[in-house]
CSV table of C-alpha atoms in Angstrom, one decimal:
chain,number,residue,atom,x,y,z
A,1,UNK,CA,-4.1,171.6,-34.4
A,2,UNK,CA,-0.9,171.6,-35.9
A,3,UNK,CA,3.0,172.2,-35.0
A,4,UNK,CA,5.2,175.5,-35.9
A,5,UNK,CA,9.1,174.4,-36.9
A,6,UNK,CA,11.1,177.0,-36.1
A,7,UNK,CA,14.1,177.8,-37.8
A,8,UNK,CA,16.8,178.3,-36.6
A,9,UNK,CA,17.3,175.5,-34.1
A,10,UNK,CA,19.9,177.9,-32.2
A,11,UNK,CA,21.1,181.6,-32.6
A,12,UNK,CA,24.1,183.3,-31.0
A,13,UNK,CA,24.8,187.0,-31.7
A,14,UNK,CA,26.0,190.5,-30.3
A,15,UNK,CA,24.4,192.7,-28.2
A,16,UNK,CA,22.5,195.4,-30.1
A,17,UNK,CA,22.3,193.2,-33.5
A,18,UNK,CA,19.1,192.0,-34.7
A,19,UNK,CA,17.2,188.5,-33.9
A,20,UNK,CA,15.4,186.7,-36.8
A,21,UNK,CA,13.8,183.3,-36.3
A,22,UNK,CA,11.0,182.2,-38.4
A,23,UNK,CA,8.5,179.9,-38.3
A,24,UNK,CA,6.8,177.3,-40.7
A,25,UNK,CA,3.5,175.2,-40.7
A,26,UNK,CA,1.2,173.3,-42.7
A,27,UNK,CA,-2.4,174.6,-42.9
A,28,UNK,CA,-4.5,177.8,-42.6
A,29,UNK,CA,-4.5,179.4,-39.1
A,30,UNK,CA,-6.8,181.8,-37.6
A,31,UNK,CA,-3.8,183.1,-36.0
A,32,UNK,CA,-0.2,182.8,-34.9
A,33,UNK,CA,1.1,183.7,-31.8
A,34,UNK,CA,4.8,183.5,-30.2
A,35,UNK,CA,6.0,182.8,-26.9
A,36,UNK,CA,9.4,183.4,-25.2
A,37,UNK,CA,10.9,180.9,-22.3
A,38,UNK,CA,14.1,181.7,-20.4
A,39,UNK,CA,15.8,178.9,-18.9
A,40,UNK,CA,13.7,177.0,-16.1
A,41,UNK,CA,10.4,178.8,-16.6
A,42,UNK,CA,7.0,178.7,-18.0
A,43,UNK,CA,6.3,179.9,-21.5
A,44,UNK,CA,5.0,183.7,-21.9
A,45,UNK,CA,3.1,185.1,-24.1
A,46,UNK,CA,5.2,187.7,-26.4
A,47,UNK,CA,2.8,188.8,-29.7
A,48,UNK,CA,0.0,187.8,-31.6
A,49,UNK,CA,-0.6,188.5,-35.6
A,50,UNK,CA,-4.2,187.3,-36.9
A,51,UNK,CA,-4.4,185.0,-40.3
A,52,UNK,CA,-5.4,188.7,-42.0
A,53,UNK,CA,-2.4,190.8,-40.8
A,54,UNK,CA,0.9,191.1,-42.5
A,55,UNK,CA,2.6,192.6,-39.9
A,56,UNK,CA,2.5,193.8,-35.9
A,57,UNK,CA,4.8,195.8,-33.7
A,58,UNK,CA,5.3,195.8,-29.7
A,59,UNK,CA,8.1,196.9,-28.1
A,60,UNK,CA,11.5,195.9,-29.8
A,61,UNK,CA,9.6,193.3,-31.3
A,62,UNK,CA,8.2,192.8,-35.1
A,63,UNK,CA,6.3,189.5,-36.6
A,64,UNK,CA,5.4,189.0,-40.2
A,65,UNK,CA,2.9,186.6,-41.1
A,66,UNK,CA,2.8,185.1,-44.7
A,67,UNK,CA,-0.1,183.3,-45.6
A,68,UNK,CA,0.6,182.2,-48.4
A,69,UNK,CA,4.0,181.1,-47.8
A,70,UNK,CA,2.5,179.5,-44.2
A,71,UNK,CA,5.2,181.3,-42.4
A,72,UNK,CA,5.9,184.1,-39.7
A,73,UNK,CA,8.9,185.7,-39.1
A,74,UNK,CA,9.5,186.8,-35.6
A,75,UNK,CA,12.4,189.7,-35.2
A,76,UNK,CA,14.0,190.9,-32.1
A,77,UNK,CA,15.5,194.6,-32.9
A,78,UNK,CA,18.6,195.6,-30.8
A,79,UNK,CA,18.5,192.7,-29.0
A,80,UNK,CA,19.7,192.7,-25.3
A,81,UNK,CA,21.6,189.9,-23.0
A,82,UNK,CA,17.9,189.6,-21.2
A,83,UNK,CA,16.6,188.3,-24.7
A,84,UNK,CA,18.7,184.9,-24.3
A,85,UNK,CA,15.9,182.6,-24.2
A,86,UNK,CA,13.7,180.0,-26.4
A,87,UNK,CA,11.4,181.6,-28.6
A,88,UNK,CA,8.2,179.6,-29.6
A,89,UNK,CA,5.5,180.0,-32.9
A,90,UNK,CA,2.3,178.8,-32.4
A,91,UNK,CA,-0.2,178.4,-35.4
A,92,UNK,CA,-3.7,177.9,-34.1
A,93,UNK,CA,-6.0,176.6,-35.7
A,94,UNK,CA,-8.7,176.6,-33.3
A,95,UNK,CA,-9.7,173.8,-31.1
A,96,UNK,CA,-8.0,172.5,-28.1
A,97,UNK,CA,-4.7,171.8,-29.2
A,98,UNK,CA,-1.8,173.8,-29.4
A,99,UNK,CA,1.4,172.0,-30.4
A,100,UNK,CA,4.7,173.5,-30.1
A,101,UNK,CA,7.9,172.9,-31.7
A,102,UNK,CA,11.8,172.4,-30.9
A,103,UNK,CA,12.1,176.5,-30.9
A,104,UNK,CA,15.0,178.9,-31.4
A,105,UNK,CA,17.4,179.0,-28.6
A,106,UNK,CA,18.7,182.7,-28.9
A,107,UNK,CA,21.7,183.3,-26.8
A,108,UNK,CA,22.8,186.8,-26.9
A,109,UNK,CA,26.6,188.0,-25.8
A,110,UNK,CA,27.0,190.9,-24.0
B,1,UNK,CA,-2.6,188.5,-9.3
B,2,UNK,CA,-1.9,184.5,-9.2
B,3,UNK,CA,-2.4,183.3,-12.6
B,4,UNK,CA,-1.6,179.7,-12.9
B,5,UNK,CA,0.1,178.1,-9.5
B,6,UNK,CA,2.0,174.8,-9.9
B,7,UNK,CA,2.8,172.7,-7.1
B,8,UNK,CA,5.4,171.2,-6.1
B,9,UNK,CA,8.1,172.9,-8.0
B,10,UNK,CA,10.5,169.9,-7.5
B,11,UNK,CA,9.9,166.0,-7.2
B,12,UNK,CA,11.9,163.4,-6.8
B,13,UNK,CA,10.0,159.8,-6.8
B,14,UNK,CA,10.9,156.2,-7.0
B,15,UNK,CA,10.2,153.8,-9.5
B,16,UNK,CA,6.5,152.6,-9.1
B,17,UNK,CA,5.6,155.7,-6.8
B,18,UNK,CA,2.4,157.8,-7.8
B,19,UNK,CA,2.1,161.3,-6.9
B,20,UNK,CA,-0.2,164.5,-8.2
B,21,UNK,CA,1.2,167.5,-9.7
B,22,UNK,CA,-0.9,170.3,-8.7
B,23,UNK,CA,-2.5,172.9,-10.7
B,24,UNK,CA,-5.0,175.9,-10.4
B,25,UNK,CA,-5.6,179.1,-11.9
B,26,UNK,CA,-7.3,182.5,-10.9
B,27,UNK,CA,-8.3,183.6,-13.9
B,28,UNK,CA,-11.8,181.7,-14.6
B,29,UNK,CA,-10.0,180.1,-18.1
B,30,UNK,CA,-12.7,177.4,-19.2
B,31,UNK,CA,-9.6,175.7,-20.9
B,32,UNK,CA,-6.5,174.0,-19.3
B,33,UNK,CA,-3.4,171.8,-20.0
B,34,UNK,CA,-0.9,169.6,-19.5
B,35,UNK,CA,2.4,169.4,-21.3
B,36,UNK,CA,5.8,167.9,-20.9
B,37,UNK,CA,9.0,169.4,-21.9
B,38,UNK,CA,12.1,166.8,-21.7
B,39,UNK,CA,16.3,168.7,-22.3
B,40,UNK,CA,16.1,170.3,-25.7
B,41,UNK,CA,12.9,169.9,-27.0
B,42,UNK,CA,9.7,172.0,-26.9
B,43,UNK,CA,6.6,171.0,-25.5
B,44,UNK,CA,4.3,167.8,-25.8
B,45,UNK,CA,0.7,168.4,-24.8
B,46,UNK,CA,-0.2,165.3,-22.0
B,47,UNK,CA,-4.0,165.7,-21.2
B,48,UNK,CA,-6.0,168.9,-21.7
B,49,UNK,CA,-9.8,169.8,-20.2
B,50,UNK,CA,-12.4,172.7,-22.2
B,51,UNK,CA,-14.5,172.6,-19.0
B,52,UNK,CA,-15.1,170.8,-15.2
B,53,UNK,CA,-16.3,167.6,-15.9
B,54,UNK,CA,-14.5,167.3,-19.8
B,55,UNK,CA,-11.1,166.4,-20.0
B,56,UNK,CA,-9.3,164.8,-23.4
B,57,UNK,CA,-5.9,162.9,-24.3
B,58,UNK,CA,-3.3,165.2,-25.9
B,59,UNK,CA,-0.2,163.6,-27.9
B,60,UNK,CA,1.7,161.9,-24.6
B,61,UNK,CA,-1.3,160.5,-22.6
B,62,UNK,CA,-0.1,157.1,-21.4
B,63,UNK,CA,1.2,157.2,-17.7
B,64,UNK,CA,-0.9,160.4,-17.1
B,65,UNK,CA,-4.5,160.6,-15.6
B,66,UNK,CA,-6.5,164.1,-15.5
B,67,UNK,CA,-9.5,164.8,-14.0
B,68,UNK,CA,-11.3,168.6,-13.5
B,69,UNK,CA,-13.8,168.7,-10.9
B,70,UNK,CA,-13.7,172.6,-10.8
B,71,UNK,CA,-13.1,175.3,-13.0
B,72,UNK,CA,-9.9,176.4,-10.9
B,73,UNK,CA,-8.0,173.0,-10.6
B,74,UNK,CA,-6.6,170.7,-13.1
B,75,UNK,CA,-4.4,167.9,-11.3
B,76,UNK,CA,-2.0,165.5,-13.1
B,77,UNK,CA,-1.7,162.2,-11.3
B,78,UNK,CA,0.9,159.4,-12.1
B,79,UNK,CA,-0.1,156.6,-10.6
B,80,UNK,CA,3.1,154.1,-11.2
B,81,UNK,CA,6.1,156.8,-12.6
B,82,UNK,CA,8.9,155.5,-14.5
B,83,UNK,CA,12.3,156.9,-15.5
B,84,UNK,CA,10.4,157.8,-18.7
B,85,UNK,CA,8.2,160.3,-17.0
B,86,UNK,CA,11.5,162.4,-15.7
B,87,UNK,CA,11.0,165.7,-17.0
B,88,UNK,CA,9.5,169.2,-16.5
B,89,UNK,CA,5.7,169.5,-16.7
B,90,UNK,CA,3.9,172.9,-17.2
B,91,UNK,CA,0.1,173.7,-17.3
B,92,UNK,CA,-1.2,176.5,-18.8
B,93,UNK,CA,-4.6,177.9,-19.3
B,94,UNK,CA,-6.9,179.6,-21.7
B,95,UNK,CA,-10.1,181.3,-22.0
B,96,UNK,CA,-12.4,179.2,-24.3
B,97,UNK,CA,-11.7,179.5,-27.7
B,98,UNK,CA,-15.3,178.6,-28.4
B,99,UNK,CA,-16.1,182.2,-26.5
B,100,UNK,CA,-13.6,184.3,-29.0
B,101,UNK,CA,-10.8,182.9,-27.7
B,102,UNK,CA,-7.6,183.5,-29.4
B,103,UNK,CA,-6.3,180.3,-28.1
B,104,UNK,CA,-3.6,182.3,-26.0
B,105,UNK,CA,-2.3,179.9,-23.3
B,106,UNK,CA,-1.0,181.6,-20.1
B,107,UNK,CA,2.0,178.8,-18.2
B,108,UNK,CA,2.7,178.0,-14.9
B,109,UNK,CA,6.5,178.3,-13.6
B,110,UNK,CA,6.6,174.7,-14.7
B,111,UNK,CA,7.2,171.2,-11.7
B,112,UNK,CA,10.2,169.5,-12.3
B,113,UNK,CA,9.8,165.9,-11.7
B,114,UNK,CA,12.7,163.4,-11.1
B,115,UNK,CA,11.8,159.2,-11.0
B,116,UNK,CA,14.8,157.4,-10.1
């Protein structure tokens, strides 16, 4: 197992613009997946990219994965004041452990 | 569709009081989990179980006991809580990695958990 750091710790922007947080870690992954939390609730599930995809769309969302670099790149296009939330990378690895990091707060003004 | 059900959602305890967070899920997920999540951070993994009967420490273990009799139900039991132990606790759930899994872990709306 090992931990994502996402960066940046925090995020404010404008309706409409577009959301870039990225996420580093340490050692080959079978795949890395994000997850979004607004305030009070549980993680959920947002995307998945596999250790031998560049790139994956869904929605308003697109994630970049460098392997080489061991680091992901999660964007939010025309973002909306429902995106405000905490946006989490997870490298797995594998296993039974996934560790998470600080996260990106986003907080998007309307 | 249930998914993963936490209960209670709120708690408030006393020093030296032990209660059990509740947890069960619908979804026949071999794999379950216990994390922590204190103001500002993200999440620490407490205990985590790949199967009834098999249950493992994560990074936070101390204060916490697990145990998974079924495949639906994965309690979290503090048996003496402490200040230290206010926070919000999710589970989550998984089908086995072992079986193809991708690891994806599916949360509960979280137990929020105040020792005074």
């Amino acid at each position: 197992s090992q931990q994502g750091e996402e960066d940046p710790q925090a995020l404010s922007i404008q309706e409409g613009e577009n959301a870039t947080m990225n996420c580093s870690y340490k050692t080959s992954i079978n795949n890395l997946q994000w997850y979004r939390q607004n305030s009070g609730r549980g993680l959920v599930h947002l995307i998945l990219i596999r250790s031998n995809e560049r790139e994956k769309h869904s929605g308003r969302l697109r994630v970049t994965l460098d392997t080489s670099k061991k680091s992901s790149s999660l964007l939010i296009t025309a973002s909306r004041a429902a995106d405000t939330a905490s946006y989490f990378c997870a490298p797995y690895t594998g296993g039974f452990k996934t560790i998470f990091g600080a996260g990106t707060r986003l907080f998007v003004k309307a | 569709n249930a998914g993963v059900t936490q209960t209670p959602k709120f708690q408030v305890l006393k020093t030296g009081q032990s209660m059990t967070l509740q947890c069960a899920q619908d979804m026949n997920h071999e794999y379950m989990s216990w994390y922590r999540q204190d103001p500002g951070m993200g999440l620490r993994l407490i205990h985590y179980s790949v199967g009834a009967g098999i249950t493992d420490q994560g990074e936070v273990p101390n204060g916490y006991n697990v145990s998974r009799s079924t495949t639906e139900d994965f309690p979290l039991r503090l048996l003496s809580a402490a200040p230290s132990q206010t926070s919000v606790y999710f589970c989550a759930s998984s089908p086995d990695p072992d079986r193809a899994g991708t690891g994806e872990l599916f949360f509960g709306e979280g137990s929020r958990l105040t020792v005074l």
